XYZ file of C-alpha atoms in Angstrom:
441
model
C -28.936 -9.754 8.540
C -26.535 -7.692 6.984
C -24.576 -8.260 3.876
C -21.286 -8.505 5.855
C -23.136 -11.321 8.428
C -24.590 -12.983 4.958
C -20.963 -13.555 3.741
C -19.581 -17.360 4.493
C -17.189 -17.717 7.492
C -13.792 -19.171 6.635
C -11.309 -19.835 10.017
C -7.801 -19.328 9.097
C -5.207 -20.757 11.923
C -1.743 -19.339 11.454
C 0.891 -19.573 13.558
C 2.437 -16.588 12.037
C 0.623 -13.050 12.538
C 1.796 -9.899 13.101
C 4.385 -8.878 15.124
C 5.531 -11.882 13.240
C 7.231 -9.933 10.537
C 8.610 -11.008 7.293
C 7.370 -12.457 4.310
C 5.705 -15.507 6.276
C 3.163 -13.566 7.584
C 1.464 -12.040 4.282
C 0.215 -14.417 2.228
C -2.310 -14.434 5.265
C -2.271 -11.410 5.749
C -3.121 -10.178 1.999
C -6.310 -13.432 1.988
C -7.396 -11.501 4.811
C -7.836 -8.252 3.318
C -9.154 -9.094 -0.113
C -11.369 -12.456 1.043
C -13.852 -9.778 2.405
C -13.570 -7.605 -0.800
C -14.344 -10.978 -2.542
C -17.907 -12.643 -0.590
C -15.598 -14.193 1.855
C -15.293 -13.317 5.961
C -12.263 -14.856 6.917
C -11.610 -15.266 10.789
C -8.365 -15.776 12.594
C -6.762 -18.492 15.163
C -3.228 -17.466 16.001
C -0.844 -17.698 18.785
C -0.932 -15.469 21.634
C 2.914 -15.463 21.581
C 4.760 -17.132 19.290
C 8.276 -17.226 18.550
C 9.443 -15.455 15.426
C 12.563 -14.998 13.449
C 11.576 -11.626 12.608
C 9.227 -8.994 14.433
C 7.543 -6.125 12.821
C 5.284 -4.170 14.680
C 4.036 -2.193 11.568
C 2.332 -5.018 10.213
C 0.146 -4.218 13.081
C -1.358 -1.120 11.400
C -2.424 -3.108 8.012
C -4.830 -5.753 10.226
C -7.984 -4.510 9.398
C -10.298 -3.547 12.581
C -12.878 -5.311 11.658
C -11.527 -8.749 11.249
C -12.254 -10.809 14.009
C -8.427 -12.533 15.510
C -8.236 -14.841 18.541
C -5.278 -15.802 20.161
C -5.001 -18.934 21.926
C -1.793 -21.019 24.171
C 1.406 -22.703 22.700
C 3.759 -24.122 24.037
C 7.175 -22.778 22.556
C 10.001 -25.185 22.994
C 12.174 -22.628 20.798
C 11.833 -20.113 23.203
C 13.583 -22.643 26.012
C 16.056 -23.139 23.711
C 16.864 -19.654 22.691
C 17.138 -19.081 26.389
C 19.509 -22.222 26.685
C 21.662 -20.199 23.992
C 22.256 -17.377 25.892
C 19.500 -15.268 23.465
C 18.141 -11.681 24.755
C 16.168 -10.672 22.044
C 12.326 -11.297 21.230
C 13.401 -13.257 17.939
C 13.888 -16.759 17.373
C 16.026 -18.159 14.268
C 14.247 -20.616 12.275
C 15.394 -23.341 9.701
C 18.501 -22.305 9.711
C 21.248 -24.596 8.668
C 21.608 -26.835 11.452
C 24.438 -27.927 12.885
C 27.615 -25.415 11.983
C 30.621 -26.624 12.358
C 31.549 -24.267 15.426
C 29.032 -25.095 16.861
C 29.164 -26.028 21.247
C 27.482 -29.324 22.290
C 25.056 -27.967 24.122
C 24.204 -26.234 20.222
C 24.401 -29.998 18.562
C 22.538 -31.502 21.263
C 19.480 -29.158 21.283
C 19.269 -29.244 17.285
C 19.185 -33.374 17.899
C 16.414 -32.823 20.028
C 14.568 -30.347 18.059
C 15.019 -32.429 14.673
C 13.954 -35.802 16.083
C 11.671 -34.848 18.942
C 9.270 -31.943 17.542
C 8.189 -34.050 14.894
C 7.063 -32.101 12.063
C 8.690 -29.184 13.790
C 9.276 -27.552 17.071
C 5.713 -25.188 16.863
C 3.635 -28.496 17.361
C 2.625 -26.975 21.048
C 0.539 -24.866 19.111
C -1.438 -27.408 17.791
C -3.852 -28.939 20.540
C -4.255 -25.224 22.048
C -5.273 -24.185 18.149
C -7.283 -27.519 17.634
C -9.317 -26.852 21.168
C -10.068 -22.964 20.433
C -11.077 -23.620 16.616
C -13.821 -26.019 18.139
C -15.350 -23.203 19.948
C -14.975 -20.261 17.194
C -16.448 -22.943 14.795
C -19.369 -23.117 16.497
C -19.447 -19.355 17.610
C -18.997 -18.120 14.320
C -20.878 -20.654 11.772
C -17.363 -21.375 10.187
C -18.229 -22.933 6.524
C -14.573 -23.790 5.669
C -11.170 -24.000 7.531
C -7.535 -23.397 5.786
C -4.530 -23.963 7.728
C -1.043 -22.793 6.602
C 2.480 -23.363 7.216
C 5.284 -23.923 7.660
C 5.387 -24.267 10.638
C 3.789 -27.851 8.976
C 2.410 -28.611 12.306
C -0.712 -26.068 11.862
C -1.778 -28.722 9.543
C -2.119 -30.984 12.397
C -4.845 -29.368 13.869
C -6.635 -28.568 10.432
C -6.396 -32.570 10.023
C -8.080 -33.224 13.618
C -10.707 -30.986 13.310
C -11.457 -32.648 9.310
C -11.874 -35.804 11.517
C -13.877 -34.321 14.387
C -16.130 -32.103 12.363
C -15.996 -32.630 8.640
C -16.280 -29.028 7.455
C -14.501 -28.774 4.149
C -10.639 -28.013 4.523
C -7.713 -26.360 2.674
C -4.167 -26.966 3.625
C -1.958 -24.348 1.898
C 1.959 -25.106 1.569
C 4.060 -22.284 1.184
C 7.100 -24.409 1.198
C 7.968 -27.757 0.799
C 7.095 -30.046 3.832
C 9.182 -32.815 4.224
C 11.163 -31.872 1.653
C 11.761 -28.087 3.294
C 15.484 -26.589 2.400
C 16.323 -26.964 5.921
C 15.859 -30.545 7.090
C 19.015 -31.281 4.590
C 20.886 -29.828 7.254
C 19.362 -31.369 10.332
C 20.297 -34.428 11.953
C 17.507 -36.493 11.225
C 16.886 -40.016 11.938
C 15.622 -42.154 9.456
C 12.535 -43.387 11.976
C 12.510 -39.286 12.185
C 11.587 -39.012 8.279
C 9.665 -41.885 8.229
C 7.336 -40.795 10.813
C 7.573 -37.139 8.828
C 6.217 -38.435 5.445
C 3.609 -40.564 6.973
C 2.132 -37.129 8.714
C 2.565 -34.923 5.518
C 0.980 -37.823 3.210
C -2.084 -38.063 5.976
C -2.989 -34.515 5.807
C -2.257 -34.398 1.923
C -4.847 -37.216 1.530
C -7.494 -35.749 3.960
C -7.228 -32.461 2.849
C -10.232 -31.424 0.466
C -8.066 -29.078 -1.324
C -3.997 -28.508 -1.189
C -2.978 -24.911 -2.499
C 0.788 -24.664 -3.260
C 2.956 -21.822 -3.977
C 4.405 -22.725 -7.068
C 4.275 -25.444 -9.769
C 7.344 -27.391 -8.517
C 5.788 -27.850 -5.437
C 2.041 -28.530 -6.471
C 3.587 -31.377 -8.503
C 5.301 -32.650 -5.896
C 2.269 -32.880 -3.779
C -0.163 -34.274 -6.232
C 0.729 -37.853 -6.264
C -0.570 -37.930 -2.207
C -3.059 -35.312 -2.342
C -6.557 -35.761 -2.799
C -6.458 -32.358 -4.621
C -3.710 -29.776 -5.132
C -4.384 -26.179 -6.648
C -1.880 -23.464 -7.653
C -2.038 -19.911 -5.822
C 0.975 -17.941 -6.209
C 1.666 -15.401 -3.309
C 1.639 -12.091 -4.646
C 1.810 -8.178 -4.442
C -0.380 -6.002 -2.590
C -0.927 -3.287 -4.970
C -1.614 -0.650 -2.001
C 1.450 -1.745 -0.605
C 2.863 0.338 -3.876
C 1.070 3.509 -4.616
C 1.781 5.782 -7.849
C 3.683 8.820 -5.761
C 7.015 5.986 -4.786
C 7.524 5.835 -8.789
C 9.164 9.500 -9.328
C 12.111 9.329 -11.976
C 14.524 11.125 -10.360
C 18.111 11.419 -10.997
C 20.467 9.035 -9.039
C 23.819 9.684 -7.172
C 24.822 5.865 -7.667
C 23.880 3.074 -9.488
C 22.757 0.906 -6.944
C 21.892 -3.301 -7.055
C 19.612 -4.282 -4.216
C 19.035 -7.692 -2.806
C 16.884 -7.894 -0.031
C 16.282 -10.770 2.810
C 18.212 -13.112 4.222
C 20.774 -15.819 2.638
C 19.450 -19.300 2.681
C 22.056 -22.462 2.282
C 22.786 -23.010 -1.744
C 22.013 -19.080 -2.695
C 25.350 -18.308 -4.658
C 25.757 -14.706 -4.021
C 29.927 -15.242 -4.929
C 28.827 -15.256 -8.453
C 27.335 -11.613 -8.042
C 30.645 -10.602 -5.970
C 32.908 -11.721 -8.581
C 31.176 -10.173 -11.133
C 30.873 -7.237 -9.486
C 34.252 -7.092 -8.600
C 35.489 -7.808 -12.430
C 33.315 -5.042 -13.345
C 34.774 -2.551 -11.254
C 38.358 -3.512 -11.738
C 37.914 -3.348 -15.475
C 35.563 0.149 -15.777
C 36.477 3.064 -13.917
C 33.451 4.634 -14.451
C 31.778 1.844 -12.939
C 33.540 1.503 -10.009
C 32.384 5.207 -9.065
C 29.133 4.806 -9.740
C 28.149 1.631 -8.430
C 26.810 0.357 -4.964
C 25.638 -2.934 -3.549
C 23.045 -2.877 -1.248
C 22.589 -6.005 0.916
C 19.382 -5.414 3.598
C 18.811 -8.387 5.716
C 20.185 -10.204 8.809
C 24.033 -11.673 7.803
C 24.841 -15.402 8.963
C 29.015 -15.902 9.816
C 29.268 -17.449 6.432
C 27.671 -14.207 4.700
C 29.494 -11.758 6.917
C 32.892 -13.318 5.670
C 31.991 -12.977 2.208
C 31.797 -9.389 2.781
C 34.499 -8.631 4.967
C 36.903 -10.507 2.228
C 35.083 -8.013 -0.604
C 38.523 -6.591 -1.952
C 36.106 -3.301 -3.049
C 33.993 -2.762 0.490
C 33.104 1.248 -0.841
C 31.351 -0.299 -3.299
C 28.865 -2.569 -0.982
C 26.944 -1.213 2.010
C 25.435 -3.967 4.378
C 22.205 -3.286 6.593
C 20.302 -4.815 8.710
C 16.529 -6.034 8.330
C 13.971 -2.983 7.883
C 10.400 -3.391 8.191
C 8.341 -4.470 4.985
C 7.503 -1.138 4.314
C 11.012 0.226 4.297
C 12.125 -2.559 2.023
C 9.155 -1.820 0.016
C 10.734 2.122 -0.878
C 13.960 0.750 -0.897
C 13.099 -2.037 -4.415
C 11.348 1.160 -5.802
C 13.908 3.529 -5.475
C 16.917 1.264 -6.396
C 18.320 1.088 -10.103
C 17.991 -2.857 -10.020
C 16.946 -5.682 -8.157
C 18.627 -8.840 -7.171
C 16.720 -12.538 -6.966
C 19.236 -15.277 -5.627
C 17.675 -19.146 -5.767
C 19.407 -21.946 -4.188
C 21.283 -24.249 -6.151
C 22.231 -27.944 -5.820
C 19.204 -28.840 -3.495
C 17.294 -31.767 -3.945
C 14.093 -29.996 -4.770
C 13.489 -26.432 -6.468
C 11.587 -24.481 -3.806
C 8.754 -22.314 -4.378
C 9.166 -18.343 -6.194
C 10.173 -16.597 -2.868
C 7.518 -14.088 -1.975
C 9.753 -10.732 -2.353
C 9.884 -11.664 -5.905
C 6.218 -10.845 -6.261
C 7.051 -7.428 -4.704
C 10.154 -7.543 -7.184
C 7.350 -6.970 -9.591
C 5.113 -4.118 -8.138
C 8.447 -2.240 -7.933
C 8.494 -2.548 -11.863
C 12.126 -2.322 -11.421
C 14.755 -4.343 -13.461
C 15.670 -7.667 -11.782
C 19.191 -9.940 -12.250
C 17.833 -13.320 -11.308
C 20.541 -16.048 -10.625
C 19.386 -20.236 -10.423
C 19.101 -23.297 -11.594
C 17.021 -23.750 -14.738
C 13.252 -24.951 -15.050
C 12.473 -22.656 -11.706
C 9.279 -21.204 -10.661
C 10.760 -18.259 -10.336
C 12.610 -18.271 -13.547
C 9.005 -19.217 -15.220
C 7.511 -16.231 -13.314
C 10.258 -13.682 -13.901
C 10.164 -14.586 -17.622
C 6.522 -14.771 -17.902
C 6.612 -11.202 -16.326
C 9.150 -10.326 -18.185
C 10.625 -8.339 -15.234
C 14.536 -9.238 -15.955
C 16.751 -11.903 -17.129
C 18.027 -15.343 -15.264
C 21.219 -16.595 -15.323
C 23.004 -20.009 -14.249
C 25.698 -20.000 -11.169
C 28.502 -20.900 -13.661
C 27.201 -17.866 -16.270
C 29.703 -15.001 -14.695
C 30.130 -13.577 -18.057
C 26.651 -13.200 -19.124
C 26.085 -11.647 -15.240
C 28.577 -9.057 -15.899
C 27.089 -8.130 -19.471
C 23.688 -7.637 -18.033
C 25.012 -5.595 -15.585
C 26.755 -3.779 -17.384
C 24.217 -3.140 -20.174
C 21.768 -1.879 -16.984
C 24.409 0.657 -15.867
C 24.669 1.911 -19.339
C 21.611 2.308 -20.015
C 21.257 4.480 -16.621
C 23.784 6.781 -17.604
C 22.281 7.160 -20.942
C 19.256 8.511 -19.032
C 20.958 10.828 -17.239
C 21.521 8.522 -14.266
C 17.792 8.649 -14.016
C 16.030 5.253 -13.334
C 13.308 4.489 -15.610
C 10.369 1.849 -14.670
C 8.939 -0.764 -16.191
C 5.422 -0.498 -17.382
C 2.790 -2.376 -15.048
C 1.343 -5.072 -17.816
C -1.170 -7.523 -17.700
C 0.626 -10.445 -17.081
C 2.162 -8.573 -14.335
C -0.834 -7.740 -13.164
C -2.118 -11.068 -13.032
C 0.297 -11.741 -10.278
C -1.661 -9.407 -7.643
C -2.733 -10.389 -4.119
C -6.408 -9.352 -5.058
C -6.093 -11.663 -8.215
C -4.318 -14.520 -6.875
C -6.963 -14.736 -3.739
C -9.380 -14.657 -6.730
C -8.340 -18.047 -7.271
C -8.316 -18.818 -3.856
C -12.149 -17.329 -3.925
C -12.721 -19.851 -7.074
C -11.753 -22.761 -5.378
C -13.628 -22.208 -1.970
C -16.783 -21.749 -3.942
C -16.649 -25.313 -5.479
C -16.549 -26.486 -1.405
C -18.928 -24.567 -0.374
């Protein structure tokens, strides 16, 4: 045999994979590439078509020729109901906030149904297709280990089926929160609903041979159930960032960047008044300075904006492909990390804050205290975090950033790439993930 044949098999069912775009899809995606670097062939069980809040085609070009993918049925209830809605387009919101209050019956009546019906979550078609397929590839391939991810939660389902079918040792990686997700706060959920949601999350938890989580919040949330729970961060993709997108050129504007979407309890009226103070108090400011907001609005969003009293100084665009957003944290003056506030559990560092990183660009960081992500950005030592209520301090770091940019001739200057910050890497976080499989297999 040859050495690639020699290396252990591990199947990997996902429900998200490219087109699936966004930042869902590359934790996966980045195991994928550096598993084989690291003794590992990983093989993958995805959805023929899926339903996605976000397509990329591009990501297309980074799956590596080699790697073996098969696509299998699903039944898509989200699809029925974007068609119910009236929707043209190959995307599908997801989480969202649930009911709004404008929204029609027919909008309140399918979230009922798709909060208390599609129980942990409307992608559970996937699961018996994924569960029948992975019985086959296991056997076609030799598989020596199986990790499922989510969300969608209900990938787990068929990891936990196939532990009880076939035994083969099993990792169930959480990204985000299960039943404990940002969204379900909004849904209408019954309590027989939630019930029936924490028995299914504490069954896979305890059958699981290994849990990886995100971040430490959530790996401590999960370890009371879970038979074992291990800590992978996400990560950058070094490649992703190569040496010619750092030039130090000068800079028309001094420009703030947040890319992504808004989730529910992200204060971005902190930044706005700030913002505004700054440019209604400094004249110099107010010529220089932009706001750059690149992800799909929601109505609330959108209104913030429109009631901006200072709309020169903000520019709004819609969602670019990963490696557009990529150029875009490199080449802007300063970055822009928003964490939701007042939730009832502190979710995971959010995956572009990884990429915040690679960019070695400053980052303004606003959330709640005792965050991953305010552990990781000060570990890092990438930027500064600030509480919702600290307006003051926001404006000061600001405006300490834009001086220091003018000082330089308007020229940005980077941050140097350190170790710590380098410990943050796909390659080395999959490492870990390497580490771990090792002691299963």
């Amino acid at each position: 045999m040859n050495a690639q044949s020699e290396k252990p098999k591990i199947l990997i069912i996902t429900y998200y994979w490219p087109p699936a775009g966004g930042i869902m899809v590359q934790r996966v995606l980045k195991f994928c590439k550096y598993l084989s670097k690291l003794g590992w062939e990983p093989v993958v069980l995805t959805t023929k078509k899926g339903t996605y809040p976000i397509v990329d085609y591009q990501l297309l070009e980074e799956i590596d020729p080699s790697l073996k993918v098969y696509k299998t049925k699903s039944f898509e209830p989200l699809a029925i109901y974007a068609r119910l809605k009236g929707g043209k387009n190959e995307t599908v919101p997801v989480g969202m906030r649930g009911m709004e209050k404008d929204s029609s019956f027919l909008t309140k009546l399918a979230t009922y149904i798709r909060a208390n019906f599609f129980i942990p979550d409307a992608r559970k078609g996937f699961v018996s297709y994924a569960y029948k397929s992975a019985l086959k590839i296991i056997e076609d391939e030799n598989i020596r280990a199986i990790l499922t991810t989510g969300p969608p939660h209900s990938t787990h389902l068929a990891g936990l089926k196939l532990k009880e079918k076939i035994g083969l040792p099993w990792l169930a990686d959480f990204r985000d929160p299960w039943v404990n997700i940002y969204y379900n706060q909004f849904l209408p959920r019954t309590k027989s609903t939630q019930k029936k949601d924490l028995n299914l999350q504490n069954k896979v938890l305890k059958q699981a041979d290994v849990t990886l989580a995100v971040g430490r919040t959530l790996m401590n949330e999960l370890t009371p159930e879970a038979k074992k729970v291990e800590l992978v961060y996400n990560g950058f993709d070094e490649d992703n960032f190569p040496e010619s997108l750092f030039v130090e050129n000068p800079q028309d504007k001094f420009l703030l960047l947040y890319p992504g979407n808004l989730l529910p309890g992200q204060d971005l009226k902190v930044v706005l008044n700030a913002i505004q103070s700054l440019i209604e108090k400094n004249e110099s400011f107010k010529k220089d300075f932009c706001f750059d907001f690149t992800g799909n609005l929601d109505n609330e969003t959108r209104h913030l904006f429109k009631s901006f009293p200072h709309r020169e100084n903000v520019k709004v665009s819609d969602y670019v492909p990963y490696n557009e957003i990529i150029k875009k944290m490199v080449q802007k003056s300063s970055l822009l990390l928003l964490l939701a506030q007042d939730i009832p559990q502190k979710p995971p560092p959010p995956g572009k804050l990884f990429d915040f990183i690679a960019a070695r660009t400053t980052v303004l960081g606003v959330g709640p205290e005792n965050s991953d992500a305010r552990e990781v950005v000060l570990d890092s030592g990438i930027g500064k975090m600030f509480l919702s209520t600290e307006q003051m301090q926001i404006e000061d770091f600001l405006l300490a950033n834009y001086e220091k940019w003018k000082e330089n001739a308007q020229q940005k200057t980077f941050l140097t790439m350190t170790d710590k910050m380098k410990n943050y890497s796909r390659e080395n976080q999959t490492k870990r993930l390497v580490e771990i499989l090792n002691t299963l297999v």
